[in-house]
CSV table of C-alpha atoms in Angstrom, one decimal:
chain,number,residue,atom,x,y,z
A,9,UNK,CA,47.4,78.7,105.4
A,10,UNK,CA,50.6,78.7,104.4
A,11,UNK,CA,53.8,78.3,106.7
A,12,UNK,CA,58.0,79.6,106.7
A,13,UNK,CA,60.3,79.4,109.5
A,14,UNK,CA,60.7,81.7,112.6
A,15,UNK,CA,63.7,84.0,110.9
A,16,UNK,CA,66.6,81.5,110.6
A,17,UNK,CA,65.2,79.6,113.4
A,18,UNK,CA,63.6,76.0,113.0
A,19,UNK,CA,60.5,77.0,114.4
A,20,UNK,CA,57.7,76.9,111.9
A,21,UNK,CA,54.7,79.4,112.1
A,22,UNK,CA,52.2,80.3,109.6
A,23,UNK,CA,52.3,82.9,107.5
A,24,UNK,CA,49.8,85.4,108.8
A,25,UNK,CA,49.9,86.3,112.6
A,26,UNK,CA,46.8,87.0,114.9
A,27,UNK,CA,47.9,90.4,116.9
A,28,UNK,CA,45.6,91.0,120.0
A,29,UNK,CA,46.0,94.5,120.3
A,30,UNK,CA,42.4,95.2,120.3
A,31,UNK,CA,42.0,92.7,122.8
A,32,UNK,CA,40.2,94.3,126.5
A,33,UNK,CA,39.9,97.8,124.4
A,34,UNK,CA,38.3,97.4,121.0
A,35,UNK,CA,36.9,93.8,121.2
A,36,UNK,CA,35.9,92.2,124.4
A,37,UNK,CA,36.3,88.7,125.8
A,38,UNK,CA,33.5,86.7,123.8
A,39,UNK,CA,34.7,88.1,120.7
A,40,UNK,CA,38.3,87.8,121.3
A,41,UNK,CA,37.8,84.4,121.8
A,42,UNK,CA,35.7,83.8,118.4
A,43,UNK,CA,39.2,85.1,116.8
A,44,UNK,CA,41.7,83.2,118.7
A,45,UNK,CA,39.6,79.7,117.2
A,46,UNK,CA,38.6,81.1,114.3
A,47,UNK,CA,42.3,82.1,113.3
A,48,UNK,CA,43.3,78.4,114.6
A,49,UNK,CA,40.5,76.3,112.7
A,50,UNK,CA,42.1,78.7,109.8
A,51,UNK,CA,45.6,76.8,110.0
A,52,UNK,CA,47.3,79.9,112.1
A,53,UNK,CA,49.6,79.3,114.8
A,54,UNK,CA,51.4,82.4,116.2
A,55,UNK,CA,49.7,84.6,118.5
A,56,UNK,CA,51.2,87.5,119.2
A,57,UNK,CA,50.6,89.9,122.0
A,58,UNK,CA,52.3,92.4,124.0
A,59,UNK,CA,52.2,93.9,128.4
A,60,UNK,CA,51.5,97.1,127.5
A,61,UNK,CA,47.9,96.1,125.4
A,62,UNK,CA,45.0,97.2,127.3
A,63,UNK,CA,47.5,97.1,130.2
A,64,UNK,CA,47.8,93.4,130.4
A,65,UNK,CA,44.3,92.6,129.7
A,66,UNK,CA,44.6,91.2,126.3
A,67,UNK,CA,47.3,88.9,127.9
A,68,UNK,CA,44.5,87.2,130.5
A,69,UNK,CA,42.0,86.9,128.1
A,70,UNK,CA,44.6,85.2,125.9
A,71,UNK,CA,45.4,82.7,128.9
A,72,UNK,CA,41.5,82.1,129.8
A,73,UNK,CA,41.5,80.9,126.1
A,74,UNK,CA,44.4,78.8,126.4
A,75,UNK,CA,43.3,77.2,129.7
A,76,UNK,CA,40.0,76.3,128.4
A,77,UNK,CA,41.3,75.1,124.9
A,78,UNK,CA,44.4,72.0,124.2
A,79,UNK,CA,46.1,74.0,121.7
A,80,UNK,CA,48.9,75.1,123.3
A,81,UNK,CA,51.4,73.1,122.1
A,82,UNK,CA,50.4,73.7,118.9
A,83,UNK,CA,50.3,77.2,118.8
A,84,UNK,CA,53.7,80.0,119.0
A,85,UNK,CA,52.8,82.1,121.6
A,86,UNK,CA,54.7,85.5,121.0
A,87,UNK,CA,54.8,88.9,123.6
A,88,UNK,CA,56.8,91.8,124.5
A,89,UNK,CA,58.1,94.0,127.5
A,90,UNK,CA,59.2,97.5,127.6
A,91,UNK,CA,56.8,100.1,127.2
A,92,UNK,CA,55.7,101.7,131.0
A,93,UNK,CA,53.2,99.0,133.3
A,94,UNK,CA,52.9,101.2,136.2
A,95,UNK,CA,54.1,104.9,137.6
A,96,UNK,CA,57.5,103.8,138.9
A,97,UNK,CA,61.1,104.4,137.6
A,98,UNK,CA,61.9,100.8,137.2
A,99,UNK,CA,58.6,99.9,136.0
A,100,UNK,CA,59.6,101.0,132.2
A,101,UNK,CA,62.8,100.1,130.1
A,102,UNK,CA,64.2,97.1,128.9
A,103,UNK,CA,66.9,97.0,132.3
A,104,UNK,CA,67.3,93.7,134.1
A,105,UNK,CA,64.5,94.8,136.7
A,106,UNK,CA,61.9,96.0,134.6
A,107,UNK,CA,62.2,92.6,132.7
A,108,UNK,CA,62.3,90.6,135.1
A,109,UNK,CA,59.0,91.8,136.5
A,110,UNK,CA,57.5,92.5,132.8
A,111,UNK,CA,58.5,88.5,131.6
A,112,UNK,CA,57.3,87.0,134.9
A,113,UNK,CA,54.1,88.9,134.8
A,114,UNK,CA,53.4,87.8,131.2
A,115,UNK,CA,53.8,84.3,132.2
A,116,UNK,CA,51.7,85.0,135.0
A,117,UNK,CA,48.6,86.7,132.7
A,118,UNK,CA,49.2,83.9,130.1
A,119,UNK,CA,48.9,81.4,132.4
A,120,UNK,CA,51.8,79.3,130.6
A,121,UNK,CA,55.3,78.5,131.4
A,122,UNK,CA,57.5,79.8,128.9
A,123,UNK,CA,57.3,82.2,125.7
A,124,UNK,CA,58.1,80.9,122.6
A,125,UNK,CA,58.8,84.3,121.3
A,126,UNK,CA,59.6,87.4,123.7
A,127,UNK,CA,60.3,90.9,122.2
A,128,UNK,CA,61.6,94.4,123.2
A,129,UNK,CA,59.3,96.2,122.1
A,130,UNK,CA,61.0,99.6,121.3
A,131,UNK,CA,65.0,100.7,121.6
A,132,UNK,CA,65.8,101.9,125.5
A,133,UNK,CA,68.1,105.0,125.4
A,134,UNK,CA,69.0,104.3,128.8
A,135,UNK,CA,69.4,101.1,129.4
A,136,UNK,CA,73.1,99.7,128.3
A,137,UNK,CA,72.4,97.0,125.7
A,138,UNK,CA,74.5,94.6,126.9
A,139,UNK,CA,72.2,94.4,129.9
A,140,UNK,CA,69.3,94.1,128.1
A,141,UNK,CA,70.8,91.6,125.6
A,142,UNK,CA,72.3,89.5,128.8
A,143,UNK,CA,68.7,89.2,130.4
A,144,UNK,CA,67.8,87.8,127.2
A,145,UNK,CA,69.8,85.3,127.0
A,146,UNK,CA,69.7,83.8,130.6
A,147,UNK,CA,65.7,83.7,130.3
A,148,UNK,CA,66.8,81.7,127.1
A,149,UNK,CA,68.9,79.4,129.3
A,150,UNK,CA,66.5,79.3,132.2
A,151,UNK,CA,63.8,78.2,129.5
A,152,UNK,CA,61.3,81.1,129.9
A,153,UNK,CA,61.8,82.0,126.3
A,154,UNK,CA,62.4,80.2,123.5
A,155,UNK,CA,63.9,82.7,121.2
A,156,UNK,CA,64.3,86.3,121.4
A,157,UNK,CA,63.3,89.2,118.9
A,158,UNK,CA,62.8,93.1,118.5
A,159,UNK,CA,60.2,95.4,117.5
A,160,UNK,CA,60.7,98.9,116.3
A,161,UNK,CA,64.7,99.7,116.3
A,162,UNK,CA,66.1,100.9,112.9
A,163,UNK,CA,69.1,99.5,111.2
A,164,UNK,CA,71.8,100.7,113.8
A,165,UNK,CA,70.3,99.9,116.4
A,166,UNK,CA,69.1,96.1,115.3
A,167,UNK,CA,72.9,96.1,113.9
A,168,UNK,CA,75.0,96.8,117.3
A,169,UNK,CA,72.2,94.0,118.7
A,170,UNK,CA,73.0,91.2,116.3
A,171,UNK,CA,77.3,92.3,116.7
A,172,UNK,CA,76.7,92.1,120.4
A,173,UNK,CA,75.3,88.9,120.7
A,174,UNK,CA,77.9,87.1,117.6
A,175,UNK,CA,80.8,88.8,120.2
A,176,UNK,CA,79.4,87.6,123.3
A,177,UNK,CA,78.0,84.0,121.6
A,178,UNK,CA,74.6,84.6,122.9
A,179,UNK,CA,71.8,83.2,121.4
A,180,UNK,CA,70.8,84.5,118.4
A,181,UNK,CA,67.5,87.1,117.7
A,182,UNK,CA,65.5,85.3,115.1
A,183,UNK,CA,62.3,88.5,114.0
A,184,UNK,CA,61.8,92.4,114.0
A,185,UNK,CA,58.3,93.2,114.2
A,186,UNK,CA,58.3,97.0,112.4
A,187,UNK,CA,55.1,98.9,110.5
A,188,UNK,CA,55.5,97.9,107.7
A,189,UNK,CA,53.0,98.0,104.4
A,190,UNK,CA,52.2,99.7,101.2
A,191,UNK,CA,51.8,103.5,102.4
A,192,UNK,CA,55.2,102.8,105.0
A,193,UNK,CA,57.9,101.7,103.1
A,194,UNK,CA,61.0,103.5,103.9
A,195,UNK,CA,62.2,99.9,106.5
A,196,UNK,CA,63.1,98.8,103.2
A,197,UNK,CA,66.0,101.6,102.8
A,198,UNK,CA,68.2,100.3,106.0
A,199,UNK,CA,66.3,98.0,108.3
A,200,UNK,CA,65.0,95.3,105.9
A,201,UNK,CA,68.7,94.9,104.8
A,202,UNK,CA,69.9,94.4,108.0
A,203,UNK,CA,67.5,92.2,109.1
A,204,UNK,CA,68.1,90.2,105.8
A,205,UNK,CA,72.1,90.2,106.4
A,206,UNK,CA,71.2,89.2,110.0
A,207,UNK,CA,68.3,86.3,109.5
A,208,UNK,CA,66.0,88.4,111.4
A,209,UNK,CA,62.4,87.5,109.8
A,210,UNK,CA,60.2,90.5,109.3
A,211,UNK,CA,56.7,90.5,111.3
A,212,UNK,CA,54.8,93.5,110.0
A,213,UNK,CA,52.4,95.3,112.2
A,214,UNK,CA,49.7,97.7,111.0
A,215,UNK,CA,49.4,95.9,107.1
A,216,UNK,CA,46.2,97.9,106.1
A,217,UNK,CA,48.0,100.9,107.1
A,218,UNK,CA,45.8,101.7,109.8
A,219,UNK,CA,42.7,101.5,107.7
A,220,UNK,CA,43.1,103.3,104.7
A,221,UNK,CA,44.6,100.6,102.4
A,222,UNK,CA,40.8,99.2,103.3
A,223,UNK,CA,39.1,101.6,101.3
A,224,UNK,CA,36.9,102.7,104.2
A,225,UNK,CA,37.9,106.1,104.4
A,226,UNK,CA,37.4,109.4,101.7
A,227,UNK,CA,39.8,111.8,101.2
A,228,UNK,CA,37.0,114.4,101.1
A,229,UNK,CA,35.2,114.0,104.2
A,230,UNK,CA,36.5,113.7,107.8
A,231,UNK,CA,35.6,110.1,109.2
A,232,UNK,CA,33.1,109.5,111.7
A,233,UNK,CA,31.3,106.7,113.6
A,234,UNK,CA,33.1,103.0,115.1
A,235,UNK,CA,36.5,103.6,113.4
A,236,UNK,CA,39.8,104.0,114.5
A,237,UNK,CA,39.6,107.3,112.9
A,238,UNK,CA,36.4,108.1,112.7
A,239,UNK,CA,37.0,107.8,117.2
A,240,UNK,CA,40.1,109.8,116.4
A,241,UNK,CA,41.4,111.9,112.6
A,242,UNK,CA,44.2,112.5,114.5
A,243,UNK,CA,45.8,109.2,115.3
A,244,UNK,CA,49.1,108.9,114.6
A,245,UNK,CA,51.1,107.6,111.4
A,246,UNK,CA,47.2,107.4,110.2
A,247,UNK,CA,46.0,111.0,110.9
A,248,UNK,CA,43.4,111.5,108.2
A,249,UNK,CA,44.3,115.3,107.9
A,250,UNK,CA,47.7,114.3,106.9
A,251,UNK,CA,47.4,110.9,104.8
A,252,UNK,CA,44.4,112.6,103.3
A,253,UNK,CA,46.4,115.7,101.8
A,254,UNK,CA,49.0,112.9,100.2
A,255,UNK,CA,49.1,112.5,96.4
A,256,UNK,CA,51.0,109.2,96.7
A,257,UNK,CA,48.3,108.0,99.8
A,258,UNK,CA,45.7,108.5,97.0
A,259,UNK,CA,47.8,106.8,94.3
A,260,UNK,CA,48.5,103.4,96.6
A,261,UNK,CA,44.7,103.1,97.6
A,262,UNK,CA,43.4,103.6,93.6
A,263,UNK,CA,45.6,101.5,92.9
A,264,UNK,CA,45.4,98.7,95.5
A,265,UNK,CA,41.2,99.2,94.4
A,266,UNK,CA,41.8,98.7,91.0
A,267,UNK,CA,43.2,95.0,91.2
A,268,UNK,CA,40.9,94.4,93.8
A,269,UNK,CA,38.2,95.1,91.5
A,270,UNK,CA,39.1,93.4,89.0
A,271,UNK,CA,39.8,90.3,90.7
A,272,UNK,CA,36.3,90.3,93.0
A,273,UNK,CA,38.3,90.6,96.3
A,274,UNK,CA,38.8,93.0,98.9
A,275,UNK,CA,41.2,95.4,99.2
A,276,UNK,CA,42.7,94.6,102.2
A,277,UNK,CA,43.6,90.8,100.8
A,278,UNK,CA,45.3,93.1,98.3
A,279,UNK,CA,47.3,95.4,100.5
A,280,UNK,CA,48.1,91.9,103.0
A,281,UNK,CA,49.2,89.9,99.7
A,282,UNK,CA,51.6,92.4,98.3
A,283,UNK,CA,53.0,92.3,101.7
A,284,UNK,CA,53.1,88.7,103.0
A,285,UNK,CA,55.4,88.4,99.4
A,286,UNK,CA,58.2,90.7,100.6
A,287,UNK,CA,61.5,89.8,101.4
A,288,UNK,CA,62.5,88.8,104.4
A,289,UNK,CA,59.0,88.5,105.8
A,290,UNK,CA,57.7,85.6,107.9
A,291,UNK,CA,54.5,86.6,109.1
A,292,UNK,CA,52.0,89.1,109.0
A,293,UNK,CA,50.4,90.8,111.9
A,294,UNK,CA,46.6,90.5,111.3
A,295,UNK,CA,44.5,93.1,113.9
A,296,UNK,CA,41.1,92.7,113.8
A,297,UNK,CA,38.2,94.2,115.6
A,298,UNK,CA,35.6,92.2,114.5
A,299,UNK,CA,35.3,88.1,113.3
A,300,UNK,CA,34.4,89.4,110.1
A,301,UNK,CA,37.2,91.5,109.6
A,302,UNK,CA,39.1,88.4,110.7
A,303,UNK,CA,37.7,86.4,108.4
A,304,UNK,CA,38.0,88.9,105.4
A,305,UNK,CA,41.7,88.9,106.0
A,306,UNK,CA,42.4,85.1,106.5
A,307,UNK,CA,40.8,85.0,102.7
A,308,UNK,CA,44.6,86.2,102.0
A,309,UNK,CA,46.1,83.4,103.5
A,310,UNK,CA,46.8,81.6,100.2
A,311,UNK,CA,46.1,84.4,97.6
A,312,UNK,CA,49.7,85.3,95.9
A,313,UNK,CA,49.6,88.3,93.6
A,314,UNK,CA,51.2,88.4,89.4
A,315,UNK,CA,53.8,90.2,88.8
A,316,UNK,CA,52.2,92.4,86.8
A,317,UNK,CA,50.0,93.3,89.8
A,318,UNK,CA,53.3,93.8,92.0
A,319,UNK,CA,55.1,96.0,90.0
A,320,UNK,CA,51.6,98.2,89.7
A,321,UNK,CA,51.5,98.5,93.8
A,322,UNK,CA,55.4,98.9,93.8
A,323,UNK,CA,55.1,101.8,91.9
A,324,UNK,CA,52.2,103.7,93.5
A,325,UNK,CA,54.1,103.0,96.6
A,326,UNK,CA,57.2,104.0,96.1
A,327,UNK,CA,58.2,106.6,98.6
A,328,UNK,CA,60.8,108.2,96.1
A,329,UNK,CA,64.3,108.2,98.1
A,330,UNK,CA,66.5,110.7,97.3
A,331,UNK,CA,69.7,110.8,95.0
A,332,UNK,CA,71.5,109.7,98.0
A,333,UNK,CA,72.1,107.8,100.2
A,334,UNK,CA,69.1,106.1,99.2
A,335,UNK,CA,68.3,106.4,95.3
A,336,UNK,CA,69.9,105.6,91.9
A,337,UNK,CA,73.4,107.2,92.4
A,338,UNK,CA,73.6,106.6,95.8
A,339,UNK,CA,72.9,102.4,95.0
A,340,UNK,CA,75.2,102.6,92.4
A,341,UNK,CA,78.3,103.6,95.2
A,342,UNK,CA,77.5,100.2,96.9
A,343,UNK,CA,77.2,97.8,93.7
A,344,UNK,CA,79.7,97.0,91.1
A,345,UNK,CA,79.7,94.6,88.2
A,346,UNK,CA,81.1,91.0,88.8
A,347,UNK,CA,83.3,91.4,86.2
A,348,UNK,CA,84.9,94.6,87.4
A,349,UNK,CA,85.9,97.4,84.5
A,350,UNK,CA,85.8,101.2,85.1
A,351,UNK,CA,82.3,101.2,83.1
């Protein structure tokens, strides 16, 4: 395994991430366990979790492990509050109530008595930002939370964040967890810049792209049986009757099988290699269902790609921006030679 700092923090975590989303829904206890060592006899360290999975349950069976286990001071122990835990007003948001209740709660379920890493999981039109930033920064000072992050806000809205807390002095965020992988790159028009002018590391979620950078589903049959889609063609981003119809969907996974192939590996160390290598990245969200999914994708941890091989998946995947703002002409406004001249 290999390991990078938290953002611009000088917290050290390894370069692929165990998510636990699956945890209490997809994968029960026993086999959440088998992860959470597996991943840790692998050399990983951060854990990340959220509330809002399986309603809290993935959070206690994440605690059980850590109160049976002596790796906790070893191990970066990441979560997130927002999203709705019960039926009341307050009980959704990122205002000082709601995250007060949601942080203690987590601490609570995890059985531990900080966070090394706590998240907002998703922007809160409501909620003033100030508020939500403030709340942050006091459980900083209290020492509930080591450092701070996001998850899901786009460029403007991880922008005014990062202004806000340089003006007020606060702490500073150190990730943004967004999807992030070969079929979803369009982060990489606004929100990976301003993560990168901010020192926000990058934690993707959903690197196989929900499945299909796998391999494991045809673009000429519906799926069926124990798969995400095969429960549900609908999900989502991942909705098979959409991705399925998609020229460039079937150009990213040929292409993603090709090197596989001809390296004897599988094509989800592919799709997680090209990805770990990105700019700005830190870690990689890994979400298993299974031990040996697990231990398929931990078979990435030190496997780096040519350049050759890059440029190949760069160009399948290239989600073709337009003239402007976002392609040739548009760049071109925001970039001038070093030595200046009308040319």
């Amino acid at each position: 395994m290999e390991y990078r700092t938290l953002g611009t923090s000088g917290a050290v975590v390894s370069t692929y991430t165990l998510g636990t989303m699956t945890f209490g829904s997809e994968t029960d206890e026993a086999g959440s366990h088998e992860q959470l060592d597996r991943y840790i006899e692998a050399g990983g360290n951060l854990i990340d979790t959220a509330d809002v999975y399986s309603g809290g349950v993935s959070e206690q069976i994440i605690g059980r492990w850590l109160a049976k286990s002596s790796v906790r001071d070893n191990v970066v122990l990441a979560t997130k509050g927002r999203f709705p835990m019960g039926d009341g007003p307050n009980d959704v948001g990122t205002s000082r109530i709601h995250l007060r209740k949601a942080l203690d709660a987590s601490l609570e379920r995890l059985g531990v008595d900080h966070i090394d890493l706590y998240q907002l999981h998703a922007w809160d039109p409501v909620t003033p930002l100030e508020e939500t930033l403030s709340f942050l920064e006091d459980a900083v000072r209290a020492g509930k939370i080591a450092y701070g992050g996001l998850s899901n806000f786009t460029g403007w809205q991880l922008q005014k964040a990062c202004d806000l807390i340089g003006y007020r002095g606060w702490s500073k965020l150190v990730t943004l967890q967004p999807q992030y992988n070969l079929l979803v790159r369009e982060i990489e028009w606004e929100i990976v810049p301003a993560a990168q002018e901010n020192g926000l590391g990058l934690l993707p979620w959903s690197p196989l792209g929900g499945g299909w950078l796998t391999g494991k589903y045809s673009f000429d049959e519906e799926p069926t049986g124990a798969t995400r889609l095969g429960e549900n063609p609908d999900r989502g981003v991942e909705s098979w009757y959409r991705r399925s119809r998609n020229q460039r969907v079937r150009d990213v996974v040929d292409a993603v099988r090709e090197i596989a192939e001809a390296r004897g590996i599988s094509m989800a160390q592919v799709a997680l290699a090209w990805l770990v290598d990105r700019p700005t990245v830190t870690s990689v969200i890994l979400g298993a269902r299974t031990l040996e999914q697990l231990d398929d994708n931990l078979a990435a941890a030190d496997l780096h790609l040519t350049e050759e091989e890059t440029t190949k998946l760069d160009e399948a995947s290239d989600p073709g921006a337009a003239d402007y703002p976002y392609g040739g002409p548009g760049v071109a406004q925001r970039s001038r030679p070093i030595s200046g001249g009308r040319a």
